[in-house]
Tab-separated table of C-alpha atoms and ligand atoms in Angstrom:
chain	number	residue	atom	x	y	z
G	20	MET	CA	-18.225	3.621	16.261
G	21	VAL	CA	-18.812	1.949	12.028
G	22	GLN	CA	-22.429	3.824	12.355
G	23	LYS	CA	-20.598	7.002	12.991
G	24	ALA	CA	-18.469	6.673	10.359
G	25	ILE	CA	-21.557	5.338	8.373
G	26	GLU	CA	-23.054	9.044	8.714
G	27	ILE	CA	-19.262	10.430	7.892
G	28	LEU	CA	-19.416	8.304	4.908
G	29	LYS	CA	-23.131	9.476	3.199
G	30	LYS	CA	-22.880	12.824	3.853
G	31	SER	CA	-19.255	12.670	1.840
G	32	SER	CA	-19.539	12.531	-2.658
G	33	SER	CA	-15.717	11.782	-2.685
G	34	LEU	CA	-14.184	9.749	-1.040
G	35	LEU	CA	-9.753	8.808	-0.675
G	36	VAL	CA	-8.502	5.282	0.741
G	37	ILE	CA	-5.387	5.718	1.676
G	38	THR	CA	-4.348	1.720	2.452
G	39	GLY	CA	-0.922	-0.115	3.981
G	40	ALA	CA	0.447	-3.463	4.623
G	41	GLY	CA	-2.268	-4.181	7.443
G	42	ILE	CA	-4.652	-4.194	4.693
G	43	SER	CA	-2.734	-7.576	3.485
G	44	ALA	CA	-2.585	-9.184	6.558
G	45	GLU	CA	-5.646	-11.315	6.279
G	46	SER	CA	-4.371	-11.946	3.001
G	47	GLY	CA	-1.058	-14.026	5.175
G	48	ILE	CA	1.581	-10.993	4.014
G	49	PRO	CA	3.816	-9.818	6.816
G	50	THR	CA	3.489	-6.076	7.961
G	51	PHE	CA	7.015	-4.060	8.393
G	52	ARG	CA	5.951	-3.200	11.584
G	53	GLY	CA	4.480	-6.478	13.954
G	54	LYS	CA	5.918	-9.367	15.047
G	55	ASP	CA	5.466	-11.280	11.882
G	56	GLY	CA	7.088	-8.639	10.314
G	57	LEU	CA	10.831	-10.155	10.755
G	58	TRP	CA	13.264	-12.064	8.389
G	59	GLN	CA	15.996	-13.982	9.217
G	60	ASN	CA	17.967	-11.060	10.742
G	61	TYR	CA	17.367	-8.494	8.466
G	62	ARG	CA	14.941	-5.412	9.283
G	63	ALA	CA	12.933	-4.766	6.323
G	64	GLU	CA	13.943	-1.629	7.151
G	65	ASP	CA	17.162	-1.968	6.021
G	66	LEU	CA	17.147	-4.165	2.955
G	67	ALA	CA	14.897	-1.632	1.438
G	68	THR	CA	17.209	1.352	0.541
G	69	PRO	CA	19.445	1.438	-2.444
G	70	TRP	CA	22.676	0.918	-0.468
G	71	ALA	CA	21.389	-2.463	0.926
G	72	PHE	CA	20.725	-2.777	-2.458
G	73	GLN	CA	24.462	-1.236	-4.397
G	74	ARG	CA	25.666	-3.045	-1.548
G	75	ASP	CA	24.497	-6.887	-1.244
G	76	PRO	CA	21.955	-7.331	-4.416
G	77	GLU	CA	21.858	-10.308	-3.878
G	78	THR	CA	20.805	-10.549	-0.812
G	79	VAL	CA	17.969	-7.904	-1.365
G	80	TRP	CA	16.649	-10.222	-3.926
G	81	LYS	CA	16.287	-12.945	-1.811
G	82	TRP	CA	14.336	-11.369	0.138
G	83	TYR	CA	12.164	-9.952	-2.792
G	84	ASP	CA	11.888	-13.714	-4.259
G	85	TRP	CA	10.479	-15.040	-0.763
G	86	ARG	CA	8.053	-12.064	-0.184
G	87	ARG	CA	7.562	-12.213	-4.033
G	88	GLY	CA	7.441	-15.984	-3.838
G	89	ILE	CA	4.779	-15.470	0.058
G	90	ILE	CA	1.678	-13.102	-2.751
G	91	SER	CA	1.882	-15.328	-5.139
G	92	LYS	CA	0.385	-17.837	-3.369
G	93	ALA	CA	-2.478	-14.671	-1.987
G	94	LYS	CA	-5.645	-13.944	-3.016
G	95	PRO	CA	-7.055	-10.736	-2.412
G	96	ASN	CA	-9.629	-10.581	1.104
G	97	LYS	CA	-13.316	-8.823	2.332
G	98	GLY	CA	-10.755	-5.442	3.240
G	99	HIS	CA	-9.442	-5.431	-0.887
G	100	ILE	CA	-12.792	-6.509	-2.318
G	101	ALA	CA	-14.857	-3.529	-0.004
G	102	ILE	CA	-13.078	-1.696	-1.576
G	103	LYS	CA	-13.372	-2.462	-4.685
G	104	GLU	CA	-16.731	-1.957	-4.038
G	105	LEU	CA	-17.256	1.284	-2.488
G	106	GLU	CA	-15.485	2.551	-6.004
G	107	ASP	CA	-18.763	1.520	-7.285
G	108	LEU	CA	-20.652	3.194	-4.504
G	109	TYR	CA	-18.984	6.927	-5.102
G	110	GLU	CA	-19.137	8.692	-8.273
G	111	ARG	CA	-15.671	9.941	-6.557
G	112	PHE	CA	-13.844	7.853	-6.227
G	113	PHE	CA	-9.134	7.169	-5.696
G	114	LEU	CA	-6.882	4.502	-3.509
G	115	ILE	CA	-3.917	4.495	-3.145
G	116	THR	CA	-2.165	2.117	-1.532
G	117	GLN	CA	1.845	1.969	0.266
G	118	ASN	CA	1.549	-1.961	-1.111
G	119	VAL	CA	3.516	-3.273	-3.346
G	120	ASP	CA	1.678	-6.599	-3.784
G	121	GLY	CA	-0.798	-5.365	-6.360
G	122	LEU	CA	-3.314	-7.002	-4.637
G	123	HIS	CA	-5.811	-4.110	-5.448
G	124	GLY	CA	-5.341	-4.223	-8.170
G	125	ARG	CA	-6.821	-8.268	-8.548
G	126	THR	CA	-9.720	-6.525	-7.395
G	127	GLY	CA	-10.338	-4.717	-10.627
G	128	ILE	CA	-9.686	-1.377	-9.453
G	129	LYS	CA	-9.853	0.692	-11.607
G	130	ASN	CA	-9.128	4.605	-9.517
G	131	MET	CA	-6.208	3.963	-7.489
G	132	ILE	CA	-2.457	4.685	-7.813
G	133	GLU	CA	0.969	1.948	-6.623
G	134	ILE	CA	2.674	4.788	-4.511
G	135	HIS	CA	5.570	2.727	-3.467
G	136	GLY	CA	5.312	0.847	-6.971
G	137	ASN	CA	4.681	-2.778	-7.615
G	138	LEU	CA	7.005	-5.861	-6.934
G	139	TRP	CA	6.322	-7.630	-10.168
G	140	ARG	CA	7.329	-4.627	-11.789
G	141	VAL	CA	11.474	-4.826	-12.472
G	142	ARG	CA	13.304	-2.119	-13.846
G	143	CYS	CA	16.782	-2.104	-15.657
G	144	THR	CA	19.461	-0.238	-13.257
G	145	LYS	CA	21.800	0.139	-16.588
G	146	GLU	CA	18.234	1.339	-19.192
G	147	GLY	CA	15.982	2.270	-16.582
G	148	ARG	CA	13.118	1.045	-18.745
G	149	THR	CA	10.533	-1.126	-16.400
G	150	PHE	CA	8.541	-4.819	-17.183
G	151	LEU	CA	7.196	-7.613	-15.329
G	152	LEU	CA	8.629	-10.414	-14.192
G	153	LEU	CA	6.101	-12.542	-12.533
G	154	ASP	CA	8.714	-15.819	-12.494
G	155	THR	CA	8.358	-17.240	-8.516
G	156	PRO	CA	10.677	-18.207	-7.613
G	157	LEU	CA	13.360	-16.746	-9.236
G	158	LYS	CA	15.703	-18.132	-12.021
G	159	GLU	CA	18.252	-16.434	-11.310
G	160	ILE	CA	19.459	-14.026	-8.841
G	161	PRO	CA	20.135	-10.869	-8.348
G	162	PRO	CA	17.746	-11.148	-12.168
G	163	ARG	CA	19.835	-9.742	-15.833
G	164	CYS	CA	17.921	-7.698	-18.075
G	165	THR	CA	18.875	-8.594	-21.644
G	166	CYS	CA	21.568	-5.621	-21.811
G	167	GLY	CA	23.902	-7.561	-18.780
G	168	ALA	CA	22.579	-5.503	-16.075
G	169	ILE	CA	21.585	-5.848	-12.800
G	170	LEU	CA	17.208	-5.384	-12.543
G	171	ARG	CA	16.039	-3.910	-8.761
G	172	PRO	CA	12.687	-4.773	-7.843
G	173	ASP	CA	10.923	-1.130	-9.681
G	174	VAL	CA	10.064	0.257	-6.032
G	175	VAL	CA	10.227	2.786	-3.764
G	176	TRP	CA	12.637	1.951	-0.619
G	177	PHE	CA	13.370	3.884	2.026
G	178	GLY	CA	14.980	7.057	1.455
G	179	GLU	CA	13.911	7.151	-2.581
G	180	SER	CA	11.584	9.903	-3.404
G	181	ILE	CA	7.872	8.844	-4.902
G	182	PRO	CA	7.711	9.948	-8.894
G	183	GLN	CA	6.659	13.602	-8.973
G	184	ASP	CA	3.515	13.049	-11.535
G	185	LEU	CA	2.042	10.508	-9.106
G	186	MET	CA	2.657	12.915	-5.813
G	187	ASP	CA	0.784	15.671	-7.664
G	188	LYS	CA	-2.077	13.360	-8.797
G	189	ALA	CA	-1.923	12.683	-5.155
G	190	TYR	CA	-1.029	16.145	-3.624
G	191	THR	CA	-4.583	17.448	-6.171
G	192	LEU	CA	-7.272	14.454	-4.488
G	193	LEU	CA	-5.916	15.298	-1.105
G	194	ASN	CA	-7.292	19.016	-2.044
G	195	THR	CA	-9.975	18.163	-3.416
G	196	TYR	CA	-11.260	14.923	-1.787
G	197	GLU	CA	-14.324	15.540	1.525
G	198	THR	CA	-14.035	11.854	3.241
G	199	LEU	CA	-10.439	9.577	3.457
G	200	ILE	CA	-10.400	6.460	4.909
G	201	VAL	CA	-6.506	5.155	6.222
G	202	ALA	CA	-6.937	1.268	6.398
G	203	GLY	CA	-4.212	-0.428	7.591
G	204	THR	CA	-1.213	1.609	8.055
G	205	SER	CA	1.302	2.693	10.846
G	206	GLY	CA	1.423	6.229	9.815
G	207	VAL	CA	4.653	7.114	10.561
G	208	VAL	CA	6.316	6.381	6.328
G	209	TYR	CA	6.883	9.769	4.511
G	210	PRO	CA	5.102	11.089	2.941
G	211	VAL	CA	2.323	9.398	2.831
G	212	ALA	CA	2.038	10.000	6.527
G	213	SER	CA	1.246	13.337	6.288
G	214	PHE	CA	-1.080	13.524	3.819
G	215	PRO	CA	-4.166	12.868	5.896
G	216	THR	CA	-3.147	15.701	7.732
G	217	ILE	CA	-3.497	17.913	4.578
G	218	LEU	CA	-7.233	16.529	3.553
G	219	LYS	CA	-7.941	17.703	7.179
G	220	ALA	CA	-6.155	21.163	6.733
G	221	ASN	CA	-8.819	21.520	3.409
G	222	GLY	CA	-12.479	20.477	5.812
G	223	GLY	CA	-11.564	16.845	4.386
G	224	LYS	CA	-13.205	14.053	6.985
G	225	ILE	CA	-10.980	11.125	8.080
G	226	VAL	CA	-12.283	6.862	9.485
G	227	GLU	CA	-9.350	5.742	10.306
G	228	ILE	CA	-9.363	0.793	10.422
G	229	ASN	CA	-6.270	-0.163	12.637
G	230	ILE	CA	-6.429	-2.803	14.870
G	231	GLU	CA	-3.986	-0.550	17.564
G	232	LYS	CA	-3.607	2.812	18.021
G	233	THR	CA	-0.807	4.678	15.801
G	234	PRO	CA	-0.237	8.554	14.880
G	235	ILE	CA	-3.234	9.430	12.885
G	236	SER	CA	-6.059	8.277	15.225
G	237	ASP	CA	-5.873	11.790	17.232
G	238	LEU	CA	-6.153	13.888	14.026
G	239	ALA	CA	-9.096	10.836	12.484
G	240	ASP	CA	-12.717	11.896	12.914
G	241	ILE	CA	-13.921	8.364	13.922
G	242	SER	CA	-10.881	5.618	14.516
G	243	ILE	CA	-11.711	2.682	14.697
G	244	ILE	CA	-9.792	-0.560	15.643
G	245	GLY	CA	-10.319	-3.113	14.047
G	246	LYS	CA	-10.009	-5.573	11.327
G	247	THR	CA	-10.075	-4.026	7.383
G	248	GLY	CA	-11.632	-7.783	6.446
G	249	GLU	CA	-14.080	-7.108	9.350
G	250	ILE	CA	-14.411	-3.408	9.185
G	251	LEU	CA	-14.741	-2.711	5.995
G	252	PRO	CA	-17.130	-5.035	5.195
G	253	GLU	CA	-19.542	-3.329	7.316
G	254	ILE	CA	-19.112	-0.145	6.973
G	255	VAL	CA	-20.031	-1.643	2.527
G	256	GLU	CA	-22.913	-3.277	3.679
G	257	GLY	CA	-24.470	-0.652	5.672
G	258	LEU	CA	-24.023	2.211	2.401
G	259	LYS	CA	-25.054	-0.120	0.199
G	260	LYS	CA	-28.964	0.304	2.374
G	261	ILE	CA	-28.131	3.765	2.224
G	262	ILE	CA	-26.860	5.678	-0.774
V	326	LIG	P1	2.958	-0.838	8.507
V	326	LIG	O1	4.150	-2.261	7.912
V	326	LIG	O2	4.813	0.119	9.117
V	326	LIG	O3	2.190	-1.420	9.330
V	326	LIG	C1	0.523	-1.964	9.661
V	326	LIG	C2	0.160	-1.336	10.053
V	326	LIG	O4	-1.477	-2.244	9.839
V	326	LIG	C3	-0.171	-1.275	11.620
V	326	LIG	O5	-0.329	-0.279	11.974
V	326	LIG	C4	-0.853	-2.251	12.140
V	326	LIG	O6	-1.078	-2.123	13.742
V	326	LIG	C5	-1.611	-2.974	10.521
V	326	LIG	N1	-2.657	-3.847	10.459
V	326	LIG	C6	-2.270	-5.146	10.813
V	326	LIG	N2	-2.725	-6.243	10.073
V	326	LIG	C7	-3.651	-5.099	10.343
V	326	LIG	C8	-5.256	-5.612	10.615
V	326	LIG	N3	-6.053	-7.656	9.316
V	326	LIG	N4	-6.426	-5.064	10.126
V	326	LIG	C9	-5.354	-3.228	10.387
V	326	LIG	N5	-4.568	-3.408	10.609
V	326	LIG	C10	-3.692	-3.796	10.452
V	326	LIG	O7	2.678	-1.038	7.018
V	326	LIG	P2	2.786	0.447	6.440
V	326	LIG	O8	1.958	1.750	7.270
V	326	LIG	O9	2.158	0.262	5.297
V	326	LIG	O10	4.034	0.920	5.753
V	326	LIG	C11	5.344	0.228	5.581
V	326	LIG	C12	5.249	-0.122	3.816
V	326	LIG	O11	5.465	-1.340	3.813
V	326	LIG	C13	4.592	0.193	2.746
V	326	LIG	O12	5.858	1.887	2.185
V	326	LIG	C14	4.676	-0.806	2.104
V	326	LIG	O13	5.095	-0.642	0.961
V	326	LIG	C15	6.078	-1.472	2.466
V	326	LIG	N6	4.547	-2.781	2.942
V	326	LIG	C16	4.138	-3.631	2.164
V	326	LIG	C17	3.447	-4.882	1.712
V	326	LIG	C18	1.896	-5.565	1.235
V	326	LIG	O14	2.736	-4.065	-0.100
V	326	LIG	N7	1.836	-5.749	1.703
V	326	LIG	C19	3.733	-5.734	2.950
V	326	LIG	C20	4.616	-4.764	4.171
V	326	LIG	C21	5.090	-3.348	3.628
């Protein structure tokens, strides 16, 4: 399977990668859907919404504070590093990550969209301005802007729209790139879950890497069952020998 993926990638002059929470699992960051994805008695999907924040910003911020604490101790793993190496191998390369942990950025990758935002960035609920808030743990919960309004994490919650400029960029990539690697995503969170179908409709090829089958598996040209931290470095090593 890995060899077949390398064959596809070798023939391609452009590479798009989409990642989800699974790529950061080997850095010790819990995914949303999985046995380690639980937090107290809440479901992530019930906390990551504008309604939950409106109702109870303190609980939502406690959850983000807990996640930020875990992420602050985490490091990019072999999967993140392999993706940075793929960027170095291709003239046309882009990464769309659904992750908000910032770990891809810490590998030095340049061509990337964090399509669901970044949880180290906050947004003033009154003024709309965004800035980094790196305190972990937070000094006050919920944290407040200098204007006095509550700050929120600058992430896209369930029920919210992805900023239009990022969607436009994603569609341009999906319409013009030849090959897509989809790594560590359950393929159920829209609109990103529909991205592979768009690329495929344009004649593109898809390689999926996940520890289990997903709704994307049947669409993929190659579906590799395995950990991103193991499979991606194998792919990079194989490609380096021939590119
Ligand atoms: P998800 O939690 O729905 O699914 C995770 C997927 O990763 C599953 O399909 C699982 O089988 C797979 N996986 C787990 N470990 C893996 C490994 N080592 N190698 C390969 N695959 C592995 O995550 P999602 O699809 O990204 O969608 C959920 C939303 O959750 C996204 O919007 C994302 O922003 C958010 N989220 C982000 C983080 C983060 O930033 N690290 C963590 C949790 C959730």
